[in-house]
Coordinates of C-alpha atoms in Angstrom, one line a residue:
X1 CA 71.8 118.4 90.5
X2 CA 74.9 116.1 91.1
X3 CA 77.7 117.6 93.7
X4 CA 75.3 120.0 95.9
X5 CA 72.5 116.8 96.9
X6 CA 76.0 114.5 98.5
X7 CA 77.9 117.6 100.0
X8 CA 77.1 116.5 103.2
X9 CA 77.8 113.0 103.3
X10 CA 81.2 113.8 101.2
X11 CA 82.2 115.9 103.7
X12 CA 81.5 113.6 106.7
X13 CA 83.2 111.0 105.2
X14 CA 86.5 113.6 103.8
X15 CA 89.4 112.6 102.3
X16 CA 91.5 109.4 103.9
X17 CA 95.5 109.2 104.2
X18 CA 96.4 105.4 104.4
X19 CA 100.1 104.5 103.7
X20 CA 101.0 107.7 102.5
X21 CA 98.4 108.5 99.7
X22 CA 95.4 110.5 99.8
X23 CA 92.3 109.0 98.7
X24 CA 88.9 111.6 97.5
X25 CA 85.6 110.7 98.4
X26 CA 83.6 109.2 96.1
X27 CA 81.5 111.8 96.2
X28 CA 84.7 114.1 94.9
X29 CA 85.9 111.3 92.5
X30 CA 82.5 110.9 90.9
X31 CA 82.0 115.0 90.6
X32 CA 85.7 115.4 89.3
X33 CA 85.1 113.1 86.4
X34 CA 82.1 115.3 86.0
X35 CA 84.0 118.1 85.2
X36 CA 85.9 115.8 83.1
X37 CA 83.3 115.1 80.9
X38 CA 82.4 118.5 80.8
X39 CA 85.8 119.6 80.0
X40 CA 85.5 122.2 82.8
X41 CA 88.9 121.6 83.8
X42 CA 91.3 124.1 81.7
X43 CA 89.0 126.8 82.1
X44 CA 91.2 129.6 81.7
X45 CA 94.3 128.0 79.5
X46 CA 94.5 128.4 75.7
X47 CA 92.9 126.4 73.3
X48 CA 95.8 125.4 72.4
X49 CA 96.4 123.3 75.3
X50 CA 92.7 121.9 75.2
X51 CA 92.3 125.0 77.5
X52 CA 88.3 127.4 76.7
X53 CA 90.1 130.5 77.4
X54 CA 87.6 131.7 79.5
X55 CA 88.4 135.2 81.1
X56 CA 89.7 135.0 85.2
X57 CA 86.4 137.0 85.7
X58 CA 84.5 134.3 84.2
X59 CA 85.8 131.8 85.7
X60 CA 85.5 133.2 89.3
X61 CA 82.4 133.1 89.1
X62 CA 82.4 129.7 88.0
X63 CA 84.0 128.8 91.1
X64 CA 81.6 131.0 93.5
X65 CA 78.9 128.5 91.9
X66 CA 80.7 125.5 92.9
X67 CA 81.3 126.6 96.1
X68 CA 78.0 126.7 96.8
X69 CA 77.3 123.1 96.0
X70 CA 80.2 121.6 98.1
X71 CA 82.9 123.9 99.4
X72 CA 86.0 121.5 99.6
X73 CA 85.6 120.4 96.0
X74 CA 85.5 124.1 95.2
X75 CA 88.8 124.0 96.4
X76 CA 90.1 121.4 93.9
X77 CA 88.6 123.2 91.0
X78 CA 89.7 126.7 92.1
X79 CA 93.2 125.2 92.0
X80 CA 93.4 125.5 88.1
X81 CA 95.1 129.1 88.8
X82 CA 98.1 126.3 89.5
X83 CA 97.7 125.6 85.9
X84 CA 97.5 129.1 85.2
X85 CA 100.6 130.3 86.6
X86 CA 102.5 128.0 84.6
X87 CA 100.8 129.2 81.5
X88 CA 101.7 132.7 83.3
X89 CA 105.4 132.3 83.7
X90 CA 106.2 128.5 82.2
X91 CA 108.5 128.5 79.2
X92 CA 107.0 126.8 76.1
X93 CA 108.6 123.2 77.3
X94 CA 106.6 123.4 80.3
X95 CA 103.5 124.5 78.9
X96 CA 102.9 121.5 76.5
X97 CA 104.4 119.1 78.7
X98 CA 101.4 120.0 81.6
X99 CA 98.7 122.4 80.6
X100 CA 97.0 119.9 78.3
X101 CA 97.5 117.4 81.3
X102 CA 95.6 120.0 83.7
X103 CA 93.0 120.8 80.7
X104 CA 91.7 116.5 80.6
X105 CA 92.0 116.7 84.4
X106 CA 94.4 114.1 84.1
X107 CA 96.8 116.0 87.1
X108 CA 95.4 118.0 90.0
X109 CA 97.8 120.6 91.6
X110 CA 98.9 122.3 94.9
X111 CA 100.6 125.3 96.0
X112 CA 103.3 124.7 98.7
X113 CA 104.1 128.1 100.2
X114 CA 103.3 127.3 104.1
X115 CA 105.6 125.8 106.5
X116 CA 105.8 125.2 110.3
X117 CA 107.5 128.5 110.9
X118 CA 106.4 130.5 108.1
X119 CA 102.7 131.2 107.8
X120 CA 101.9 134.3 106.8
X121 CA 105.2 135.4 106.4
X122 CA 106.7 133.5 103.3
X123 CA 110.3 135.4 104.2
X124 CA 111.0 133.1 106.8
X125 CA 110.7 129.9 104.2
X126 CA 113.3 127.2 105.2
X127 CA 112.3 124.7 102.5
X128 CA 116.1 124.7 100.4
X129 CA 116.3 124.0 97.1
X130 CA 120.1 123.3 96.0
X131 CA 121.0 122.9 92.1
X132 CA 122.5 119.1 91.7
X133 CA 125.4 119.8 88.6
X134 CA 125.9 116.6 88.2
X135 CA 122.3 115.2 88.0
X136 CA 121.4 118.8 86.2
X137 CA 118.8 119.0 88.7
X138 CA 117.5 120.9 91.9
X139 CA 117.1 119.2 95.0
X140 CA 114.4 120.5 97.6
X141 CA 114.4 119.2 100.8
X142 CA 111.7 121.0 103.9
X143 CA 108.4 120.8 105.2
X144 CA 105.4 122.4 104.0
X145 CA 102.3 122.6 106.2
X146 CA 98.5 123.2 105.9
X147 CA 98.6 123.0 101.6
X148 CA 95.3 122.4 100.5
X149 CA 95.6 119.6 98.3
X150 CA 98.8 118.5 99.0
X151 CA 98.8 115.5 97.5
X152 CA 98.1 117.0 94.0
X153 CA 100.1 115.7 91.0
X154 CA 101.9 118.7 90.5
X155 CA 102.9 121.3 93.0
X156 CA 104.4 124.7 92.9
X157 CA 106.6 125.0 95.8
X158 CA 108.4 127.8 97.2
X159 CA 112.0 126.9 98.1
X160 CA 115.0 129.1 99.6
X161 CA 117.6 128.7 96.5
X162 CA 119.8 131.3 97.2
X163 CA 122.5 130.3 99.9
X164 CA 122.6 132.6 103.3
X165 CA 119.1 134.8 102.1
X166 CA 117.3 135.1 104.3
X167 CA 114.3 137.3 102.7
X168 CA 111.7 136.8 99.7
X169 CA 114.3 137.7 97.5
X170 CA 116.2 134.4 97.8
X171 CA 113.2 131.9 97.2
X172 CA 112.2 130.9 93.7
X173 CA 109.1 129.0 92.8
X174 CA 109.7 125.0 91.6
X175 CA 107.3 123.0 89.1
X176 CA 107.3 119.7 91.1
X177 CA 105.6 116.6 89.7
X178 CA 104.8 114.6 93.0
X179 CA 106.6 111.2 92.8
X180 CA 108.2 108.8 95.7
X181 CA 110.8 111.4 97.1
X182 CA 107.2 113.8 98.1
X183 CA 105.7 112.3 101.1
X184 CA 102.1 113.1 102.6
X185 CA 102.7 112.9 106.1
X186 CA 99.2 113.8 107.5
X187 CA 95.6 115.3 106.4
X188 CA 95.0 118.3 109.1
X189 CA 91.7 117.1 110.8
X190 CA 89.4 119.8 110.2
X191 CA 86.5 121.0 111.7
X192 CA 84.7 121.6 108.0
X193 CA 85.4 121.2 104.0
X194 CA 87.0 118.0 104.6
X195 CA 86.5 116.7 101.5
X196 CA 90.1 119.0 100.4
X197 CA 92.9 117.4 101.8
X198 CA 95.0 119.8 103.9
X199 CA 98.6 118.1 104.0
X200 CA 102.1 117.8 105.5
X201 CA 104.6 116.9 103.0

């Protein structure tokens, strides 16, 4: 009734980079506060974290349905699994400091796995991420091609943090909350579903 009637128009019109942020459609800014107000977007968290703890089965086929209406917003509410992983493998801190973020759909999220030279084979990562003692931080510094949603609030990225590995078994996966130091470079011009943002950062 709402997202499949503009699909068309939204996607003609796609997302915008213009001095380094990523701007949605109306079209995708008016269906996302949608699901909002439907509180469609925590699907498969906890109640616990505002979350309807709705099976993976279920929910994939709550996806399929959006798809149909407008395939590049489909893309944007498929990405819960983000939120999902951290509920997955996120220690307690993590969890209540993000899942009931995801659940109000106050944050969107992105996985950065791709890069220039590593496409299908996430080996060859280059991204580094090096621990900061001092600061009692890591630092990741790389390029990451082709994410879809890139300029999500929150990404996962997949960073080479152990010194001279040079397989999967020296990368680890980083919760990154986008600020300043995570730069959208460009939005891949796409032939179709332009409404998602595919990004350089």
């Amino acid at each position: 009734n709402y997202i499949a009637p503009r699909a068309a128009e939204a996607d003609e019109e796609g997302a915008r980079l213009n001095d380094g942020r990523v701007s949605y459609t109306a079209a995708t800014q008016e269906a996302l506060n949608l699901f909002r107000q439907a509180e469609l977007l925590g699907t498969m968290l906890p109640w616990q974290y505002g979350g309807l703890n709705v099976p993976e089965s279920v929910y994939q086929m709550m996806v399929e349905i959006v798809s149909r209406a407008e395939a590049g917003l489909m893309t944007l509410f498929g990405l819960q699994e983000i939120s999902a992983t951290i509920n997955e493998y996120g220690d307690e801190e993590l969890k209540a400091r993000y899942l009931p973020r995801f659940s109000s759909g106050e944050v969107t999220g992105a996985m950065a796995l791709t890069e220039p030279d590593a496409g299908s084979d996430l080996g060859a990562v280059q991204t580094h991420a090096t621990y900061d003692e001092g600061a009692d931080l890591w630092r990741i510094n790389g390029v990451k091609r082709f994410i879809t949603n890139g300029c999500g609030d929150i990404l996962l990225v997949l960073a080479r943090s152990e010194e001279g590995s040079r397989d999967a078994r020296g990368l680890s996966l980083f919760l990154v909350e986008a600020d300043e130091t995570v730069r959208v470079r460009r939005i891949e011009n796409k032939l179709g579903i332009r409404t998602s943002p595919t990004c350089e950062l």
